[in-house]
Tab-separated table of C-alpha atoms and ligand atoms in Angstrom:
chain	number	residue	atom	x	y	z
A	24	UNK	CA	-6.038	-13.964	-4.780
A	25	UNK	CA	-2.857	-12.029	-3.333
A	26	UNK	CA	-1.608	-14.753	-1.016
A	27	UNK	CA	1.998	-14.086	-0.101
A	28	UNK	CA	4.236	-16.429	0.669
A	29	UNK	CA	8.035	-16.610	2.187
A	30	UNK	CA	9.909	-20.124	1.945
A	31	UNK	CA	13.152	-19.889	4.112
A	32	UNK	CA	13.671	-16.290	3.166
A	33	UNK	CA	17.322	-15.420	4.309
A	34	UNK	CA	19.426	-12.402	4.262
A	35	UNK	CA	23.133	-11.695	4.833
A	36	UNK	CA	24.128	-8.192	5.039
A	37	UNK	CA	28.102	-7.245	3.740
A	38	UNK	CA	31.654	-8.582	3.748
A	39	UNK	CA	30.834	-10.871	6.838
A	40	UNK	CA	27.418	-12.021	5.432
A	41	UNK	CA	25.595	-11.584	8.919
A	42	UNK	CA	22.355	-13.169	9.327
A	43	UNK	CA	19.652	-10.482	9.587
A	44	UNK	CA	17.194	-12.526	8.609
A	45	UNK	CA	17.304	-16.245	9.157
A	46	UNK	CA	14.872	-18.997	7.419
A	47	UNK	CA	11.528	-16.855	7.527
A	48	UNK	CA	8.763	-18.952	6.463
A	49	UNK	CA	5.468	-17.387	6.177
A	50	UNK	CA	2.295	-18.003	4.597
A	51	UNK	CA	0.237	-14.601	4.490
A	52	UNK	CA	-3.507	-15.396	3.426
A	53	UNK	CA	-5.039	-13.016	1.080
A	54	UNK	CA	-7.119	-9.732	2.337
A	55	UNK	CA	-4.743	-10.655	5.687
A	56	UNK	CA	-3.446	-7.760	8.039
A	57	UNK	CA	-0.430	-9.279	9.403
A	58	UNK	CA	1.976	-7.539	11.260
A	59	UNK	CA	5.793	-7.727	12.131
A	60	UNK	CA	6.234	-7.096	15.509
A	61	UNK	CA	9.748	-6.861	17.218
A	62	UNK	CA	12.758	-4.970	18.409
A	63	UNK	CA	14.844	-2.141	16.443
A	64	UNK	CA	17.174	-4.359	14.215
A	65	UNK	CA	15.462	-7.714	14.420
A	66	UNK	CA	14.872	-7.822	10.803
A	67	UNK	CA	11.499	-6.586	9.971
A	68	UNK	CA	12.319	-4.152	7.629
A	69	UNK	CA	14.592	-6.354	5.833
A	70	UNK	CA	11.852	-9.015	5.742
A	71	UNK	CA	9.172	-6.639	4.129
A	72	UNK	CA	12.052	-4.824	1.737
A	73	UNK	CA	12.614	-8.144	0.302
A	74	UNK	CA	8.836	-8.384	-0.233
A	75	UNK	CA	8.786	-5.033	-2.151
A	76	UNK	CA	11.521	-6.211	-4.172
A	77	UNK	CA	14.283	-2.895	-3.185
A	78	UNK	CA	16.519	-6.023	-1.199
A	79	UNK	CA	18.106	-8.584	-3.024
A	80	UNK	CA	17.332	-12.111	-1.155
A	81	UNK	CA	20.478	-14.211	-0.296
A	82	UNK	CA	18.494	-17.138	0.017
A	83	UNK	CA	14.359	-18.863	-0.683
A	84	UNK	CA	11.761	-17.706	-2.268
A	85	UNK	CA	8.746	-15.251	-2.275
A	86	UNK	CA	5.410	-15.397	-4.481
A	87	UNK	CA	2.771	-12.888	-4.603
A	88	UNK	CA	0.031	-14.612	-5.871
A	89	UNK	CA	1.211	-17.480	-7.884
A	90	UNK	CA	3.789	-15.795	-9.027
A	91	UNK	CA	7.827	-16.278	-7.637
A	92	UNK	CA	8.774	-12.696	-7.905
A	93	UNK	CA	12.352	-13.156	-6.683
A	94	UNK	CA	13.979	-11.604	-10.175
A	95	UNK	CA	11.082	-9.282	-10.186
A	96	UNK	CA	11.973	-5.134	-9.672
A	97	UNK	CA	9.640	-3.042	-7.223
A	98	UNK	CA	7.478	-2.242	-10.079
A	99	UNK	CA	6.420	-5.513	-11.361
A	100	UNK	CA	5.316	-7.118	-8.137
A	101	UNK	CA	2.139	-4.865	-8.330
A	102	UNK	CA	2.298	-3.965	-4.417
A	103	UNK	CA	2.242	-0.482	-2.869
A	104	UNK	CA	4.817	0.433	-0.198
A	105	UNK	CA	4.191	3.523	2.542
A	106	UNK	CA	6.991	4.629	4.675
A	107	UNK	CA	7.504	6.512	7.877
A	108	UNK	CA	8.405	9.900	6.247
A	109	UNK	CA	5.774	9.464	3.621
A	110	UNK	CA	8.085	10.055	0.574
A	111	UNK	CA	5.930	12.526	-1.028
A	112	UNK	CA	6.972	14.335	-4.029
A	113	UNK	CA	7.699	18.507	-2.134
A	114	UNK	CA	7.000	20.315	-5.329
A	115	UNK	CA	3.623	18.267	-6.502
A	116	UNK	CA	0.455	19.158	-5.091
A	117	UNK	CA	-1.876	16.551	-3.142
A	118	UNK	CA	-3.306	15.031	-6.506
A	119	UNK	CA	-0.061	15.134	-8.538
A	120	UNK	CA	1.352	12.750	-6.058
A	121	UNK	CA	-1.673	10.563	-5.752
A	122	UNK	CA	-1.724	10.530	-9.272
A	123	UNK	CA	2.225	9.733	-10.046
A	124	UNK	CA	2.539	6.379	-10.195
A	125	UNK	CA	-0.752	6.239	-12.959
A	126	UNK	CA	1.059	8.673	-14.854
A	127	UNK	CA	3.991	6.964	-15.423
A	128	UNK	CA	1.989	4.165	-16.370
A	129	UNK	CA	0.340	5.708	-19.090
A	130	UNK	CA	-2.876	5.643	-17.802
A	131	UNK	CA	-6.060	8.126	-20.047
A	132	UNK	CA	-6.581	11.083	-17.672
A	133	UNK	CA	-9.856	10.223	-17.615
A	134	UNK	CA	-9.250	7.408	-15.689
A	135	UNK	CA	-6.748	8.799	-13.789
A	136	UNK	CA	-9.289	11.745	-12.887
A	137	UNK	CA	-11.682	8.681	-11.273
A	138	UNK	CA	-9.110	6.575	-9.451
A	139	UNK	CA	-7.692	9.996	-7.497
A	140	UNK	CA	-10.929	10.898	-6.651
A	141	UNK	CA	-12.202	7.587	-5.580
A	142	UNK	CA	-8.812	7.481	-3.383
A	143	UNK	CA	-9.318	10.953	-1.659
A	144	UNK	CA	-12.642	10.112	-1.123
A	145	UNK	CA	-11.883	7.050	0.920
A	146	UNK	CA	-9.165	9.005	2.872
A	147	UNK	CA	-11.291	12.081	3.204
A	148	UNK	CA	-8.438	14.326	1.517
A	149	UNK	CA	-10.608	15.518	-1.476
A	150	UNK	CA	-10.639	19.493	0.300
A	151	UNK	CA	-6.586	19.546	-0.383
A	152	UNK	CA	-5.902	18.277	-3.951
A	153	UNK	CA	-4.385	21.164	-4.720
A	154	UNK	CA	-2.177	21.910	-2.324
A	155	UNK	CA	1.660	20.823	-1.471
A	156	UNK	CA	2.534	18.698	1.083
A	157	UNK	CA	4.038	21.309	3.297
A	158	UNK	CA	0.547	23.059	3.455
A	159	UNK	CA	-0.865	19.564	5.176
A	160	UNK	CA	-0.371	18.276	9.077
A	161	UNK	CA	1.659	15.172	9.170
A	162	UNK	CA	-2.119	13.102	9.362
A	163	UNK	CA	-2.900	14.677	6.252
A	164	UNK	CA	0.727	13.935	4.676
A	165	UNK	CA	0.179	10.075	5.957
A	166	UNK	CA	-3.524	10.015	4.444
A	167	UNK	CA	-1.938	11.116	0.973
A	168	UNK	CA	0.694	8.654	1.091
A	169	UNK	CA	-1.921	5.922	1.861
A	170	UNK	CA	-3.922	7.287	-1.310
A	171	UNK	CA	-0.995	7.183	-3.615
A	172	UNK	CA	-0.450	3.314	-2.072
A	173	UNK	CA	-4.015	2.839	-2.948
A	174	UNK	CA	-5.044	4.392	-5.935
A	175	UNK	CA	-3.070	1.723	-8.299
A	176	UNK	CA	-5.377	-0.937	-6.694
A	177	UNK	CA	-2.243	-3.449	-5.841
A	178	UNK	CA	-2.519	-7.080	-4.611
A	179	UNK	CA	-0.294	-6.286	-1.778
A	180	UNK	CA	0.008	-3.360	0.563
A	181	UNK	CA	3.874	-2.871	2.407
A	182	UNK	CA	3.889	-0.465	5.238
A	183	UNK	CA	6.813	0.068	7.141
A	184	UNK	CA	6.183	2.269	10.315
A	185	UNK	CA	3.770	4.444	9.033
A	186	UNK	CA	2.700	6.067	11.962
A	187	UNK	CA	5.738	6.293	14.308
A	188	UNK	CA	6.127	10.164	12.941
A	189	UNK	CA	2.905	11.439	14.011
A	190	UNK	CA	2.078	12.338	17.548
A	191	UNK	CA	0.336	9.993	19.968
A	192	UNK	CA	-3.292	10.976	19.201
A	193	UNK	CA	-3.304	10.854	16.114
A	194	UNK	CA	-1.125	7.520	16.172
A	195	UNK	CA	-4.289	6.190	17.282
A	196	UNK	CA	-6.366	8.191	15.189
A	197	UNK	CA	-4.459	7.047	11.759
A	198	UNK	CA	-4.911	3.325	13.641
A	199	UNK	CA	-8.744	3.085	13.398
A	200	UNK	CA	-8.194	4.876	9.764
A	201	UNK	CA	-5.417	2.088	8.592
A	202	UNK	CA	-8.428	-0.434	9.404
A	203	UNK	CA	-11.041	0.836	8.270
A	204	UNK	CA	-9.399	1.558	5.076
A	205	UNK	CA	-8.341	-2.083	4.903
A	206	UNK	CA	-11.827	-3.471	5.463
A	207	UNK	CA	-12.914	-1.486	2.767
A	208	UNK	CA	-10.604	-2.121	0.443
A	209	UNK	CA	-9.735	-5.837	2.060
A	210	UNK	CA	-6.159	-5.663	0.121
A	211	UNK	CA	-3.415	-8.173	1.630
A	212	UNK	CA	-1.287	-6.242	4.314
A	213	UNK	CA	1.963	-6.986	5.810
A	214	UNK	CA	2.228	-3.789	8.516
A	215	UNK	CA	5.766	-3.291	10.243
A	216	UNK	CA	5.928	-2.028	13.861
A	217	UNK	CA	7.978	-2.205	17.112
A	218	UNK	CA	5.058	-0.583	18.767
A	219	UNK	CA	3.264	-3.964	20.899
A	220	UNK	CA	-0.046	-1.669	21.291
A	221	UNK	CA	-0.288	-0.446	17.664
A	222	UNK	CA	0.223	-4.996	17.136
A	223	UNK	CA	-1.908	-5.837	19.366
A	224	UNK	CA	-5.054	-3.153	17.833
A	225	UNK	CA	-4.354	-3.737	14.579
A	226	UNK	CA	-2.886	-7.162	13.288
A	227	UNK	CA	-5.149	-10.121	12.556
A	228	UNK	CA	-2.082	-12.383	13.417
A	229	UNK	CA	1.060	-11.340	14.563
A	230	UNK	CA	4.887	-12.187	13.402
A	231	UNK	CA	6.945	-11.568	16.879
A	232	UNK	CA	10.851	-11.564	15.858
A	233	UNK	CA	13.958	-11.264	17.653
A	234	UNK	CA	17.352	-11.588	16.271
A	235	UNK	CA	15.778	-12.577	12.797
A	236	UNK	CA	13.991	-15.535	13.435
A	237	UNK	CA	10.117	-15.497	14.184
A	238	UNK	CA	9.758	-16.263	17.928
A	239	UNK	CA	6.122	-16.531	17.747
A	240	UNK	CA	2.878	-16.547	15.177
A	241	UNK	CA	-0.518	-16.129	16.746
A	242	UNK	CA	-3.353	-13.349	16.552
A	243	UNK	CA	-3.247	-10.648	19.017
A	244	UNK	CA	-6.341	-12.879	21.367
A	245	UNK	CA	-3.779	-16.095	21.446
A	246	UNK	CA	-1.070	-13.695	22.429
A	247	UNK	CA	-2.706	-11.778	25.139
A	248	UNK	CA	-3.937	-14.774	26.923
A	249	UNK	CA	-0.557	-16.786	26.812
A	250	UNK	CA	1.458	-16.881	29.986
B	26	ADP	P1	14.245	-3.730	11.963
B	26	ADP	O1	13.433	-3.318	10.793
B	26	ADP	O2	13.615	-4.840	12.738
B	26	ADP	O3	14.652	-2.592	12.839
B	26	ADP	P2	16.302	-4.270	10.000
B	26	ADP	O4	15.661	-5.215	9.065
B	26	ADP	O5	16.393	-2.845	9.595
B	26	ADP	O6	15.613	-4.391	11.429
B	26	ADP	O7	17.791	-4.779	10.326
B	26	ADP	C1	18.076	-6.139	10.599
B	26	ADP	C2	19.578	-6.310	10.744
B	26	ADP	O8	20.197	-6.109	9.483
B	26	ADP	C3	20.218	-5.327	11.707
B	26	ADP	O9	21.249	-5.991	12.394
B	26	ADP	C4	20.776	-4.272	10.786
B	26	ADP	O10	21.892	-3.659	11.363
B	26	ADP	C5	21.161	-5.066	9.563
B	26	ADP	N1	21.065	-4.273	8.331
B	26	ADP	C6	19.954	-3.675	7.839
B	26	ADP	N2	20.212	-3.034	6.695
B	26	ADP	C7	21.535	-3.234	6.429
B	26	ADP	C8	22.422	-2.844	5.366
B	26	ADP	N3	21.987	-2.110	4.332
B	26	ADP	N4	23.702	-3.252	5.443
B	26	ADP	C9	24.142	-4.005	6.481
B	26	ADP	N5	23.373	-4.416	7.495
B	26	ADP	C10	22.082	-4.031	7.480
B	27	ADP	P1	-0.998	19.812	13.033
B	27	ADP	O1	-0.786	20.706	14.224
B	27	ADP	O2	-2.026	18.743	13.282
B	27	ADP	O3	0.274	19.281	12.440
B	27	ADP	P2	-1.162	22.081	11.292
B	27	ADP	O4	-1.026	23.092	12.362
B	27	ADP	O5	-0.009	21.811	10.376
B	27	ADP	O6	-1.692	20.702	11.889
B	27	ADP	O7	-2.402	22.450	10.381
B	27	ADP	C1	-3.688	22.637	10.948
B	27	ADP	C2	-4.655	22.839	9.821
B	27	ADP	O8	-4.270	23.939	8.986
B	27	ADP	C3	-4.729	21.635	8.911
B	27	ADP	O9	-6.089	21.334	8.637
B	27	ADP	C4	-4.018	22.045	7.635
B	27	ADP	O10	-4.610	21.483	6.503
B	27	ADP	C5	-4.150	23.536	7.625
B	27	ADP	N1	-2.951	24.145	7.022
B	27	ADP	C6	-1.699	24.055	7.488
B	27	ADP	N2	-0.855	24.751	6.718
B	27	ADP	C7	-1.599	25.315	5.710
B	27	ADP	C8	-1.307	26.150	4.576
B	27	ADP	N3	-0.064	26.571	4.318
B	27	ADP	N4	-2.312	26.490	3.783
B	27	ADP	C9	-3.549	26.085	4.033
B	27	ADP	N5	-3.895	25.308	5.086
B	27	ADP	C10	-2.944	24.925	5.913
């Protein structure tokens, strides 16, 4: 079970310690698509970096699972992180960088072999294995980022803007693929956005922030209907 939670989750930024994140208190149930919802520099991205583990935390607490994973690093909180510029690996083809992160941990190539393929063939990127990123379109870049998020079968997926790169069709194309691939997989998401639309389609509840503090907690029905 890959509940997640936040308990007054603060964060002061440099020699002034200013607040960009202030008391965040969340409970995130498992197999949950919640999404972070608010303006540029109302702490979103802070929020979810603390998550992954690559911010320090100035003050609180955060468990994945039942574990408190404030001491832990990135790689021992067992979640998988995609970004807006995908962060792919230029010189490794489409499978190297799927299969990266199994490499490094040692994993039989055998196996290896079975969890890339079982990735690209939930992503529909299985035609490409062997080629480099700069041969793909930036839907097929974002598809191979979300296999190499999904291939290590985590208990929490981080996504921070993934789509604001691409154009607007296939914004809303990589939407409907984004949930579809989490109802298949049903893997706890927290999903960061400033885009209300790309909230309101996608989120099963939504975090609004300003300034941050959370404003407002309610799925995307409770939100559209309030005056
Ligand atoms: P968002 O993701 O909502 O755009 P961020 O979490 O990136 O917002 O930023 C929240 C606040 O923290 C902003 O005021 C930003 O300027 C500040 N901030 C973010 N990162 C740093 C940093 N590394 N050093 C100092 N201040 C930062
Ligand atoms: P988009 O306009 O959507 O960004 P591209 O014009 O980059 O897409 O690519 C269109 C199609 O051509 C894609 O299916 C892509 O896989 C293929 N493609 C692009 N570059 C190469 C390449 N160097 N080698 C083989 N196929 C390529």
């Amino acid at each position: 079970m890959a509940r997640i939670l936040l308990n007054n989750v603060t964060k002061r930024y440099g020699k002034f310690k200013e607040l960009a994140v202030d008391n965040f208190n969340m409970d995130i149930k498992d197999q949950e698509f919640l999404v972070f919802l608010g303006p540029s520099g109302c702490g979103k991205s802070t929020t979810l970096r603390m998550v992954a583990g690559l911010e320090d935390i100035s003050e609180g607490e955060i468990y994945i699972g039942d574990t408190l994973v404030n001491d832990y690093p990135p790689k021992d909180r067992d979640i998988s992180m995609v970004f807006q510029n995908y962060a792919l690996y230029p010189n490794l083809t489409v499978y190297e960088n799927i299969a990266f992160g199994l490499r490094i941990r040692k994993m039989p190539k055998h196996e290896i072999e079975a969890a890339v393929k079982r990735a690209a063939d939930v992503l529909e990127i299985g035609n490409f294995l062997n080629r480099k990123p700069r041969e793909l379109s930036g839907g097929q870049r974002q598809r191979v980022a979300l296999g190499r998020a999904i291939v290590r079968s985590p208990q929490a997926f981080l996504m921070d803007e993934p789509l604001s790169n691409l154009d607007a069709k296939l914004r809303v194309q990589m939407r409907a693929e984004i949930i579809r691939l989490h109802r298949t997989i049903g893997v706890t998401t927290i999903y960061v956005t400033h885009d209300q639309i790309e909230a309101m389609t996608m989120g099963d509840r939504i975090v609004v922030m300003n300034k941050g503090v959370i404003q407002q907690v309610d799925t995307p029905e409770q939100i559209y209907h309030k005056p």
